[in-house]
Short mmCIF file of C-alpha atoms in Angstrom, two decimals:
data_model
loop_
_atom_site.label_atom_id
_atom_site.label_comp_id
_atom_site.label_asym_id
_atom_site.label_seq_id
_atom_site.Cartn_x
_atom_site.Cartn_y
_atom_site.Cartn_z
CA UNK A 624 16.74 137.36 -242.91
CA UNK A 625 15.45 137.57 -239.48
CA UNK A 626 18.76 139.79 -238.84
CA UNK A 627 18.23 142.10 -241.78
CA UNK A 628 14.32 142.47 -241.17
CA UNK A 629 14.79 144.78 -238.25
CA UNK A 630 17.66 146.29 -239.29
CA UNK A 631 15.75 147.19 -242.80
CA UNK A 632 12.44 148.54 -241.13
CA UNK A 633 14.97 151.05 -238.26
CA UNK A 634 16.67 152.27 -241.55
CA UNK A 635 12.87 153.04 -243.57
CA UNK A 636 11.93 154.62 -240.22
CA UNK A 637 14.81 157.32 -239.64
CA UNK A 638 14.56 157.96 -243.12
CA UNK A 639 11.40 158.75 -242.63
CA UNK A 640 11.64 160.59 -240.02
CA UNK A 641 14.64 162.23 -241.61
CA UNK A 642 12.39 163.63 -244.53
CA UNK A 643 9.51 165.12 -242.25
CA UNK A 644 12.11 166.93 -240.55
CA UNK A 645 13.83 168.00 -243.72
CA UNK A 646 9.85 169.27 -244.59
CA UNK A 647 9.40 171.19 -241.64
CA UNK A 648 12.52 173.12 -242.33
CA UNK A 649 11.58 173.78 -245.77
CA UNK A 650 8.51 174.77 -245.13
CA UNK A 651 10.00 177.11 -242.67
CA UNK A 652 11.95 178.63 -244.48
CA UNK A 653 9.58 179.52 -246.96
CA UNK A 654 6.86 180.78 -245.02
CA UNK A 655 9.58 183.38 -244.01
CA UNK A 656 10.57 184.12 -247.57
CA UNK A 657 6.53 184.39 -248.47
CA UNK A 658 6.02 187.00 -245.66
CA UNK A 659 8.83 188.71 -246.98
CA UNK A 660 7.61 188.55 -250.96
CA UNK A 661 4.14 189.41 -249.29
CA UNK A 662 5.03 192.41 -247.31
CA UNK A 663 6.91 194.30 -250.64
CA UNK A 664 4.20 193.12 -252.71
CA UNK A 665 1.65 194.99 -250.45
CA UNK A 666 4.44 198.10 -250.07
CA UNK A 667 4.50 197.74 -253.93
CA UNK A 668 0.80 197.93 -254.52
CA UNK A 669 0.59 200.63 -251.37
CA UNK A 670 3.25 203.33 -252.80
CA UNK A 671 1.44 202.70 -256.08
CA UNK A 672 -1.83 203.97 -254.41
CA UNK A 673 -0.48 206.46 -252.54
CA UNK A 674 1.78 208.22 -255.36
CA UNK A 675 -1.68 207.97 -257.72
CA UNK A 676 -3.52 210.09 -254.52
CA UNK A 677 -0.65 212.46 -254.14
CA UNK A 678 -1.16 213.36 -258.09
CA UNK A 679 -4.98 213.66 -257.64
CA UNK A 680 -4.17 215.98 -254.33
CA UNK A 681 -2.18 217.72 -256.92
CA UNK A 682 -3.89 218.32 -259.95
CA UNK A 683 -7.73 219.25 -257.80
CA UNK A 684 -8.37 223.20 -258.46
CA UNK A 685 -11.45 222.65 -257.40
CA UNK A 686 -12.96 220.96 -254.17
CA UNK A 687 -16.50 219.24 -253.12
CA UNK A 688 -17.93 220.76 -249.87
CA UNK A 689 -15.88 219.23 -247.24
CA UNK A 690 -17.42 216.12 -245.15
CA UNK A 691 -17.75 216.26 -241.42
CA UNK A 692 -14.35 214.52 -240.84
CA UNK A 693 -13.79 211.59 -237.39
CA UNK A 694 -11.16 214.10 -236.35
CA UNK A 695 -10.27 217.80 -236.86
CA UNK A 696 -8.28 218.54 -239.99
CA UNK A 697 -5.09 220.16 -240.26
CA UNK A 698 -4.87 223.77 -239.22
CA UNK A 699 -5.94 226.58 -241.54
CA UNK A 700 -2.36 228.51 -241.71
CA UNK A 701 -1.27 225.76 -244.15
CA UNK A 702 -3.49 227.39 -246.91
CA UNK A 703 -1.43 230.42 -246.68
CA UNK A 704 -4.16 232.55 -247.41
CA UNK A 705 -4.81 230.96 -251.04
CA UNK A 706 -8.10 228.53 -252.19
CA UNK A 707 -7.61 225.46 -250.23
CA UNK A 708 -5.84 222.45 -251.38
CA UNK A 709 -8.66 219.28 -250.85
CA UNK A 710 -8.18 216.72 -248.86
CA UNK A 711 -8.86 213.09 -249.88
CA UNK A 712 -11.21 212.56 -247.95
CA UNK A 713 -13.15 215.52 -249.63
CA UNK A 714 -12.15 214.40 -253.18
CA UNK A 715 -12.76 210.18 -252.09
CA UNK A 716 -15.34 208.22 -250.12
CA UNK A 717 -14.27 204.95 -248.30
CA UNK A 718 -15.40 202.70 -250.89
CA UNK A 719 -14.03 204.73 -253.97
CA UNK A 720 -10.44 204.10 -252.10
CA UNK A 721 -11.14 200.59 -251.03
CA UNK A 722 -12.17 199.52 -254.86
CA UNK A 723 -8.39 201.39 -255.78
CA UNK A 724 -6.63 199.39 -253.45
CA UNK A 725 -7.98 196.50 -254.17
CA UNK A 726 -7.45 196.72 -257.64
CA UNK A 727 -3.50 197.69 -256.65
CA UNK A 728 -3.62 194.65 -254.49
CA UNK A 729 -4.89 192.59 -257.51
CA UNK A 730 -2.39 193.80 -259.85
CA UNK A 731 0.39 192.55 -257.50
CA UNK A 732 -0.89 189.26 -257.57
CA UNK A 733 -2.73 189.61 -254.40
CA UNK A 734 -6.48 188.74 -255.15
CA UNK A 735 -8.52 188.42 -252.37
CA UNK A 736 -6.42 190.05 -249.85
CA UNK A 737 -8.41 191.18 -246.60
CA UNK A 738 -7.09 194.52 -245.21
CA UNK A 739 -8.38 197.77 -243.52
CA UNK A 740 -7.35 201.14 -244.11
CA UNK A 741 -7.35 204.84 -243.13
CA UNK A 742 -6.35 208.04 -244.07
CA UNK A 743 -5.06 209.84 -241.55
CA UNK A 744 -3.22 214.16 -241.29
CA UNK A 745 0.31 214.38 -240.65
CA UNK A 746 -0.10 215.44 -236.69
CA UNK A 747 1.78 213.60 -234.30
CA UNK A 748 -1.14 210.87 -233.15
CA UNK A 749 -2.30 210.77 -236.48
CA UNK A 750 -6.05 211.94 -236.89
CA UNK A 751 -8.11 210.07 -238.99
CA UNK A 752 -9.66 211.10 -241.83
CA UNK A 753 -11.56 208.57 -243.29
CA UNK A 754 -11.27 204.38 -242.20
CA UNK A 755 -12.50 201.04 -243.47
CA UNK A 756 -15.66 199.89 -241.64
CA UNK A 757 -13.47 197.41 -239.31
CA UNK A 758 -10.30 199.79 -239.20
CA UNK A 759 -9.43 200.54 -235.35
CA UNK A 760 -7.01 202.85 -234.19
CA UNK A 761 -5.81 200.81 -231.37
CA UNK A 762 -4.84 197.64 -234.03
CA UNK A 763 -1.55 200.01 -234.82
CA UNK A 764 -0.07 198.81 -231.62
CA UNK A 765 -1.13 195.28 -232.00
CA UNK A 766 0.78 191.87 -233.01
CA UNK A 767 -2.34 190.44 -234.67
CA UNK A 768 -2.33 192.95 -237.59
CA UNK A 769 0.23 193.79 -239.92
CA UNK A 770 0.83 197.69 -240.63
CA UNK A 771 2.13 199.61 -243.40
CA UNK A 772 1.70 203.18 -243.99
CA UNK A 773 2.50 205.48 -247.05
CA UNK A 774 3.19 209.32 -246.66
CA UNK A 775 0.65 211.44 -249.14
CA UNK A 776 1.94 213.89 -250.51
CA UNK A 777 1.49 216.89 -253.37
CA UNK A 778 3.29 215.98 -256.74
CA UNK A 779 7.22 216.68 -256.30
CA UNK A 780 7.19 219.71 -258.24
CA UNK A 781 3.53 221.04 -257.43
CA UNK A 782 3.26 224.91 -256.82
CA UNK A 783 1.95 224.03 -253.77
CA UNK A 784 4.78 221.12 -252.54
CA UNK A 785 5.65 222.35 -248.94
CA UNK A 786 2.75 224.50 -248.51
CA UNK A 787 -0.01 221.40 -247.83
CA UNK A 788 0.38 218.91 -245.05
CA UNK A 789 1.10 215.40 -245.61
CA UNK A 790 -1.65 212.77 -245.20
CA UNK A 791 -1.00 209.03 -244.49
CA UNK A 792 -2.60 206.15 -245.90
CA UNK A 793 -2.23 203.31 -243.26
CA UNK A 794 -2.82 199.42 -244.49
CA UNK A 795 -3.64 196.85 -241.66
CA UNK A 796 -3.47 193.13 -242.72
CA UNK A 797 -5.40 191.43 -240.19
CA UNK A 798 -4.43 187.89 -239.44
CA UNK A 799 -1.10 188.05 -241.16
CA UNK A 800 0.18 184.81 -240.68
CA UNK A 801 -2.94 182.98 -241.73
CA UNK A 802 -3.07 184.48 -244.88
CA UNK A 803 0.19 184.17 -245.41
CA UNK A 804 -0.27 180.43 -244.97
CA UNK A 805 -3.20 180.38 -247.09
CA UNK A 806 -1.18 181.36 -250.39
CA UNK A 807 1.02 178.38 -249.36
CA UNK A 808 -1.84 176.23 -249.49
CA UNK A 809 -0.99 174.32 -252.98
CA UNK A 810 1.94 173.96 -251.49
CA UNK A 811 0.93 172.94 -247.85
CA UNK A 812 -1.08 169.99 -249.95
CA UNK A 813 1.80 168.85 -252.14
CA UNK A 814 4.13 168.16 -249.17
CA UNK A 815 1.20 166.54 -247.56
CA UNK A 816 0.45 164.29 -250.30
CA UNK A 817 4.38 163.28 -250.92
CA UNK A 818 4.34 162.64 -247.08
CA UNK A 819 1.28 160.51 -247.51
CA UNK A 820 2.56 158.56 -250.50
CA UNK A 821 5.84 158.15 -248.67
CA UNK A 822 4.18 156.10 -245.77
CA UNK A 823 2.01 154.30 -247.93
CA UNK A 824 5.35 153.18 -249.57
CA UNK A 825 6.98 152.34 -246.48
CA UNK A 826 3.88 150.56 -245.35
CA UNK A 827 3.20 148.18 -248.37
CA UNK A 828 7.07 147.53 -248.36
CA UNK A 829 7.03 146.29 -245.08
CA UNK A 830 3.58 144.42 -245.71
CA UNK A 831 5.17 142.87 -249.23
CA UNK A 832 7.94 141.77 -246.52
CA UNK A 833 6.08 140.36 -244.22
CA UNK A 834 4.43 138.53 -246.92
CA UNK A 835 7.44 137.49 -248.37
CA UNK A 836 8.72 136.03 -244.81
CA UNK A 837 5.25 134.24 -244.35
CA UNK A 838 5.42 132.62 -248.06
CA UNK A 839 8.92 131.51 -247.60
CA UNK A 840 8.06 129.30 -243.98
CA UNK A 841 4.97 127.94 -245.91
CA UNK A 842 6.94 127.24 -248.73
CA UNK A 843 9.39 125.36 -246.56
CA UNK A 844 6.80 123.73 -244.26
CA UNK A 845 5.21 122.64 -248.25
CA UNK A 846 8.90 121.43 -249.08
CA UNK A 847 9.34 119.00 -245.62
CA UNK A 848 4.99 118.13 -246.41
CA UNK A 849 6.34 117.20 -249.44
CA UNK A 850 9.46 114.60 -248.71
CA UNK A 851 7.31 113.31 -246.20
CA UNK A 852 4.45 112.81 -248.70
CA UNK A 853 6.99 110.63 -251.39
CA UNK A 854 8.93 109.15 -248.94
CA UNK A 855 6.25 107.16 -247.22
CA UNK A 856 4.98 105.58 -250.13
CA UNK A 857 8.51 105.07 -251.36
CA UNK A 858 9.55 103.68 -248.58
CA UNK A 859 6.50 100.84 -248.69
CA UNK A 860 6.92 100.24 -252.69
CA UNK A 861 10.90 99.35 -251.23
CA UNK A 862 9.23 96.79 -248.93
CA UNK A 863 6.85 95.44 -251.10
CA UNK A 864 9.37 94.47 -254.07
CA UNK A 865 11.87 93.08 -251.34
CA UNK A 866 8.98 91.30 -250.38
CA UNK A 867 8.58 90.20 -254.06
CA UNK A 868 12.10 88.73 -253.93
CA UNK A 869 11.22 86.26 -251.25
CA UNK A 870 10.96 82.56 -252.43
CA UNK A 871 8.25 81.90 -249.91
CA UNK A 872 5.95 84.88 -250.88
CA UNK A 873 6.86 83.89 -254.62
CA UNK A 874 5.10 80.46 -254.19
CA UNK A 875 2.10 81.78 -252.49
CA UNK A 876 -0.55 83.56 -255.24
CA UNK A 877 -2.57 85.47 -252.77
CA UNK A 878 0.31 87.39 -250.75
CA UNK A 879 2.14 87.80 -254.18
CA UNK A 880 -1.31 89.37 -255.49
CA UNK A 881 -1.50 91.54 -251.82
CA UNK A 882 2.35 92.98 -252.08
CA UNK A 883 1.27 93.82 -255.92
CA UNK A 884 -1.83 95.45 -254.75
CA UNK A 885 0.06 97.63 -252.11
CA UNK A 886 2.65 98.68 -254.78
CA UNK A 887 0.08 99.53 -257.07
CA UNK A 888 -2.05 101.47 -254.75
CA UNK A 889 1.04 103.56 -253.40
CA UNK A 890 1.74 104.26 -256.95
CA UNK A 891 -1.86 105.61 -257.47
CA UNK A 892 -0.91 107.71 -254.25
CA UNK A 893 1.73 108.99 -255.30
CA UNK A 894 0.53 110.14 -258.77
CA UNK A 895 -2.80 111.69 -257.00
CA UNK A 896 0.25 113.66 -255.09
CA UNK A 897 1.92 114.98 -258.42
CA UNK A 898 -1.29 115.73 -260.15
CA UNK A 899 -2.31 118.00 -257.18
CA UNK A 900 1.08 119.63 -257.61
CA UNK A 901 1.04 120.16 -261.04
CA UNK A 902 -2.65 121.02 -260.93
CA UNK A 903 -1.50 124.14 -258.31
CA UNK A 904 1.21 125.15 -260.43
CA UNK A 905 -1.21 125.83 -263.64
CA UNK A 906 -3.33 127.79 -261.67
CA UNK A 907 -0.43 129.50 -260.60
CA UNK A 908 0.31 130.30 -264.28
CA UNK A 909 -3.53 130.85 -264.85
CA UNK A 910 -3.17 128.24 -267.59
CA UNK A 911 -6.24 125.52 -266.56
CA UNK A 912 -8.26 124.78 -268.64
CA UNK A 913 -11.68 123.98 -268.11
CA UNK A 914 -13.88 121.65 -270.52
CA UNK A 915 -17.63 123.54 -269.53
CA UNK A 916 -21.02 121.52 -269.65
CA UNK A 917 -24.41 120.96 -268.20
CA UNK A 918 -24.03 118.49 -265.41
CA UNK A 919 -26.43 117.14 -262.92
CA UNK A 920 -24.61 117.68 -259.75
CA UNK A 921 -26.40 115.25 -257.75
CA UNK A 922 -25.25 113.11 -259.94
CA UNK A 923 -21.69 113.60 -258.90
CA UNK A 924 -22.24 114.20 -255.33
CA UNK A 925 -23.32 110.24 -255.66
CA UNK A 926 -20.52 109.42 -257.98
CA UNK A 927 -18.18 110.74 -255.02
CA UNK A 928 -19.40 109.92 -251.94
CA UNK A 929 -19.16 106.30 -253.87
CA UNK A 930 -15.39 106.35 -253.78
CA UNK A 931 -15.13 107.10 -250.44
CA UNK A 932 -17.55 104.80 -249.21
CA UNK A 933 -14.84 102.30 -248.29
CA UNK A 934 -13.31 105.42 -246.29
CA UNK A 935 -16.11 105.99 -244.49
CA UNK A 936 -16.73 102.46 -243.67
CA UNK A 937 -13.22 101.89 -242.31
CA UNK A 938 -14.22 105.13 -239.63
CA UNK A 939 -17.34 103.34 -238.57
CA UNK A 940 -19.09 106.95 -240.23
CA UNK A 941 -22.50 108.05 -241.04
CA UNK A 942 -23.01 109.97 -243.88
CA UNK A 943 -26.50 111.76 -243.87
CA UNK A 944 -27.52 112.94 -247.90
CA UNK A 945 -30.80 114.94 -248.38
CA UNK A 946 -30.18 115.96 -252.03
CA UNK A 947 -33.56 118.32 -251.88
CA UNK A 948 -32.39 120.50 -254.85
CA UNK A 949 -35.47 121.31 -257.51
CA UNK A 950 -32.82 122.18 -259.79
CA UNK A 951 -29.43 120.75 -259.85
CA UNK A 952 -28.41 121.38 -263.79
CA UNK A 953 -25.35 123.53 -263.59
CA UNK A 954 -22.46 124.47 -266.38
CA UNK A 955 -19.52 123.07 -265.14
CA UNK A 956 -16.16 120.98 -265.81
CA UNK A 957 -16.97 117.17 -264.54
CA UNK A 958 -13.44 116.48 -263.18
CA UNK A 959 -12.42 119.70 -261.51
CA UNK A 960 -16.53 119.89 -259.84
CA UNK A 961 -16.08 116.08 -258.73
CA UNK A 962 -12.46 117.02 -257.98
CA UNK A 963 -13.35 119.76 -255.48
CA UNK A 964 -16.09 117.74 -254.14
CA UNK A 965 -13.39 114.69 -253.44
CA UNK A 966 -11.52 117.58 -251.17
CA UNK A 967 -13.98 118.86 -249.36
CA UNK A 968 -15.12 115.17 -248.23
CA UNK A 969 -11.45 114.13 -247.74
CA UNK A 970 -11.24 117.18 -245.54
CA UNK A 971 -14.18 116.26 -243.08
CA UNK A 972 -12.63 112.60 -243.16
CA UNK A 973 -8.85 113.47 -242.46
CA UNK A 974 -10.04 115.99 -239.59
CA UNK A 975 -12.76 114.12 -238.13
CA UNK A 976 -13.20 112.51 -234.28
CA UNK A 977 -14.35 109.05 -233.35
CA UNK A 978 -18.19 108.76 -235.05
CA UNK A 979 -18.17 110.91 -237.45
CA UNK A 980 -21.15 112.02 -239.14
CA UNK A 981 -21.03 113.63 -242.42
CA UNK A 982 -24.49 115.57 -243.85
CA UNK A 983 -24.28 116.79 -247.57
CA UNK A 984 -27.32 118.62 -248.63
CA UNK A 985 -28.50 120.01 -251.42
CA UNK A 986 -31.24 123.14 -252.56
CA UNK A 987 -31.83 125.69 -255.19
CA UNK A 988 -33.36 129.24 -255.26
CA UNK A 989 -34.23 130.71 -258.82
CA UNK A 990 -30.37 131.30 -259.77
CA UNK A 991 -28.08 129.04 -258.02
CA UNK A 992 -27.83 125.49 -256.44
CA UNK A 993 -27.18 125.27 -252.95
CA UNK A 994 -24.41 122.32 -251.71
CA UNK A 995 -23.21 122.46 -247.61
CA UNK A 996 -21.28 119.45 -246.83
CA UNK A 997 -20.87 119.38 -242.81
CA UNK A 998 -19.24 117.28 -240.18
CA UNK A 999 -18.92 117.05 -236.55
CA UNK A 1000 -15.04 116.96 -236.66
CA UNK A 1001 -12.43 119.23 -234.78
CA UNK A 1002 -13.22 122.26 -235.83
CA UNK A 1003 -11.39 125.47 -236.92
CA UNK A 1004 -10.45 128.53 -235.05
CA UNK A 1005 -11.45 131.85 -236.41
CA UNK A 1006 -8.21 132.61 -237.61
CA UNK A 1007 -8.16 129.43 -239.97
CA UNK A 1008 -11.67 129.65 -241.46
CA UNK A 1009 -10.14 133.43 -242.15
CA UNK A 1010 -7.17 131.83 -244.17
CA UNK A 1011 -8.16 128.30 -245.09
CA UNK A 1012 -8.61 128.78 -249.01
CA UNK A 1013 -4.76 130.66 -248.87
CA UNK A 1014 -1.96 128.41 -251.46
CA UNK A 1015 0.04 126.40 -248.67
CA UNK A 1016 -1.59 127.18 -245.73
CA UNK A 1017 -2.50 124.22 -243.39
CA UNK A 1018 -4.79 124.58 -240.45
CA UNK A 1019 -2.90 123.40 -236.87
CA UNK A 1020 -4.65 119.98 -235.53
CA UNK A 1021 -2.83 120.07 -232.16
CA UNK A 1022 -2.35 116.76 -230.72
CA UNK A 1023 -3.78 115.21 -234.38
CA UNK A 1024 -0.40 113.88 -235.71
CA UNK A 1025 -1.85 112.02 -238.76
CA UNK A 1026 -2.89 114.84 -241.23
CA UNK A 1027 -1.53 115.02 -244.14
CA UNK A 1028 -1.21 117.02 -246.91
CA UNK A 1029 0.23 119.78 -248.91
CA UNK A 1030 -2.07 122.62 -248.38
CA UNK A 1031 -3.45 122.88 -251.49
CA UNK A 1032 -6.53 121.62 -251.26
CA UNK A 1033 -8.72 124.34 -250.11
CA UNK A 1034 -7.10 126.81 -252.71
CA UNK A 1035 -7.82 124.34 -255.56
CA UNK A 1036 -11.55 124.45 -254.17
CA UNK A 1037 -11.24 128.29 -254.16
CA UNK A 1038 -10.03 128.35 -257.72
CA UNK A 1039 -12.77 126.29 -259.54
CA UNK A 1040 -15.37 127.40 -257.91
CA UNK A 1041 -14.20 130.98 -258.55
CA UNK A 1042 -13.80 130.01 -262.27
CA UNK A 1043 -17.45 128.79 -262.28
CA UNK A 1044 -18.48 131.99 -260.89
CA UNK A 1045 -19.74 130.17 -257.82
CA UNK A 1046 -19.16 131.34 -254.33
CA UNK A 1047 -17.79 129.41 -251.07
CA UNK A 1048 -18.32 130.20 -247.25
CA UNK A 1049 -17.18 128.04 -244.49
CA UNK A 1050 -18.32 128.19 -240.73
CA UNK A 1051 -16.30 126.46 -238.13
CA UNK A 1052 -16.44 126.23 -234.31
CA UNK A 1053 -13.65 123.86 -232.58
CA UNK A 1054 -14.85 120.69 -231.18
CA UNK A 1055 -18.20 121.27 -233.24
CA UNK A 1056 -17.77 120.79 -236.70
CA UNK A 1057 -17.41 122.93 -240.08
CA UNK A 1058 -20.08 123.72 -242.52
CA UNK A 1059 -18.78 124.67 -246.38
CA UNK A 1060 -21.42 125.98 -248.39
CA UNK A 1061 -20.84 126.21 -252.11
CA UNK A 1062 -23.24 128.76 -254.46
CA UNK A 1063 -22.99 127.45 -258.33
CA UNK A 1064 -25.30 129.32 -260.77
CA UNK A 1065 -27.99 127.13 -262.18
CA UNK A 1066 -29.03 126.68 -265.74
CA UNK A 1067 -33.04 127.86 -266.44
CA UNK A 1068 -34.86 124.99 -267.74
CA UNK A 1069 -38.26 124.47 -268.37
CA UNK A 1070 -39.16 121.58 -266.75
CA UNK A 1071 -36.97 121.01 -263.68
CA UNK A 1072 -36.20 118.03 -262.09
CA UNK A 1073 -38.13 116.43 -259.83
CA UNK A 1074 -37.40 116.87 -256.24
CA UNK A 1075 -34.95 113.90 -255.04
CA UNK A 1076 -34.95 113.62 -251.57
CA UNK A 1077 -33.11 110.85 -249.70
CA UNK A 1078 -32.24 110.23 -246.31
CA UNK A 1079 -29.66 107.71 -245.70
CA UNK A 1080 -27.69 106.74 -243.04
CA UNK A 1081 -24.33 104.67 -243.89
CA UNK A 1082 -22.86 102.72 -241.33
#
């Protein structure tokens, strides 16, 4: 596996890589086929304009008194002596012949196009006639704009086709490329958001590995916890019945009642061991079941701290209650509440230093009861307190060889408190102590207990 990993995540990556290439390309390639479907979409619309002016040049009998033009108009020998032939800039203002354009434009699927225009006579610099607002003559020569320009001309046919000078009507695109672009923007998005949902892929894939890596060396470090766990108390049940054999210890009542006592203790061990096992795999499977009722919890605090008093005795420790709590009724399931109790006090005993002094206090605001159990143990870094209620994890004690455990503990505690819609917090600083404070919702009552408060120190 460690082989494969990097192997795996190299082959994800030049895939990837391979992709945004292949996008790049594409998206190449059709920005050039847009500018081309552009470009005869705008000649489309443009000859469409310009053929609809020639006609009007055409068909006009009759003229409006000519406007004061930018430039000189063409020379007066065209007319030939006969009534002169308007111009369009005498039959059309600026904004008559923007409005048709744009409506060409629109027609060709163009909506919203920005362009300038002008008309301009058939003379070689080409005099204007009549312009956009923003038209400039000087754009013609420049990279920035796109031109197109469409010959105007009298109908083919017209009694007066070759008698009347052309006029041109000149289209400038300003900033071609960007709105060239812009009609690709649905696209532009799509390939953005494939792109995005491509990394997010390769991102959770490689997380889900990583996971998967991390779960398997817990699971095995859980596996060797494990033999270690059953084979210590197997190994003294072994030595206690081949104890039981000897003739000597057979005759003598009190060590026959001591090796009975150790066998029967290691078997209680051992059970405690499977019912924490099987306990982690129902809430694996989401299948506990929890028996729900009002309970006192100073009540069990007490009924705890009594089973471990012999504990606590044997580590010369002194164990500091203040049960100050107004309120301690709570709805909750007796065994798994004393259970994760049992765990948390276990936990300050297994980690603890020479003198250890364990303080379990108690208070309640209007909605929930208040429980912080602390120690002056070893301590946890910042990285366990982050990870202490995960399945399997187990905190590093350095040169503390005598921990044991299956690392289950602290995400039983998780569990039922979560399913009593409680909340836990712990604070830890190494070679100080940890503090776990536990939120459980109280139940209103009328009259509520009287305050108990009691200061004892156990020796």
């Amino acid at each position: 596996m460690k082989k494969v990993f990097p192997v795996i995540i190299v082959l994800i990556a030049l895939s990837l890589v391979g992709i945004i290439i292949l996008q790049i390309s594409w998206l190449n390639n059709l920005l050039q086929v847009q500018e081309q479907k552009f470009l005869l979409q705008v000649d489309k619309a443009t000859f469409n304009v310009a053929e609809e002016l020639s006609k009007q040049v055409s068909s006009g009998s009759s003229f409006r008194l000519r406007r004061k033009p930018v430039f000189p108009l063409m020379p007066d020998e065209f007319s030939l002596g006969i009534g002169k032939q308007p111009t369009i800039a005498e039959r059309y203002s600026a904004e008559e012949i923007n409005t048709i354009l744009a409506n060409a434009f629109n027609k060709e699927g163009l909506k919203n196009l920005r362009f300038e225009f002008a008309i301009t006579s058939n003379s070689d610099d080409y005099m204007l006639e009549m312009q956009s607002p923003h038209f400039q003559q000087e754009s013609l020569d420049t990279t920035h704009y796109k031109q197109r320009v469409m010959p105007v001309f009298p109908q083919t046919g017209s009694d007066l086709e070759g008698l009347i000078a052309y006029e041109h009507l000149f289209i400038l695109i300003p900033d071609f490329k960007t709105q060239v672009w812009q009609s690709l923007t649905l696209m532009i998005i799509g390939c953005i958001l494939f792109t995005i949902i491509i990394f997010t892929a390769f991102y959770l894939t490689l997380k889900t590995m990583l996971n998967q890596r991390k779960l398997s060396a817990i699971k095995s470090d859980f596996i060797n916890n494990m033999t270690h766990e059953f084979k210590t108390p197997l190994a003294t049940i072994s030595l206690a019945v081949d104890a039981l054999k000897n003739e000597k210890v057979l005759n003598d009542k009190d060590k026959l009642n001591y090796f009975r006592s150790i066998i029967k203790d290691e078997n209680k061990r051992m059970n405690r061991q499977v019912e924490t096992i099987l306990q982690a795999a129902l809430m694996e499977k989401q299948d506990l079941q929890l028996n729900f009722k009002p309970l006192h919890a100073h009540e069990i605090i007490n009924q705890v701290l009594d089973n471990y008093r012999l504990q606590l005795q044997s580590k010369n420790a002194a164990t500091k209650i203040s049960l100050a709590a107004k309120n301690d009724l709570i709805n909750a399931d007796e065994i798994h509440f004393a259970n994760l109790l049992s765990n948390l006090i276990d936990n300050a005993i297994k980690y603890s230093k020479e003198n250890l002094m364990l303080t379990i206090s108690t208070q309640s605001t209007q909605k929930n009861l208040i429980i912080k159990i602390e120690d002056n143990g070893i301590g946890m870094s910042k990285e366990t307190t982050k990870r202490i209620f995960e399945k399997f994890y187990r905190a590093h004690t350095g040169n503390l060889h005598n921990v044991k455990g299956f690392g289950l503990g602290m995400s039983y505690v998780k569990t039922i408190i979560d399913e009593h819609n409680g909340k836990i917090k712990v604070d830890s600083t190494i070679g100080k102590g940890s503090i776990f404070t536990i939120e459980m919702p109280l139940i209103s009552i009328v009259n509520p207990v009287s305050e108990i408060v009691s200061d004892k120190i156990l020796s």
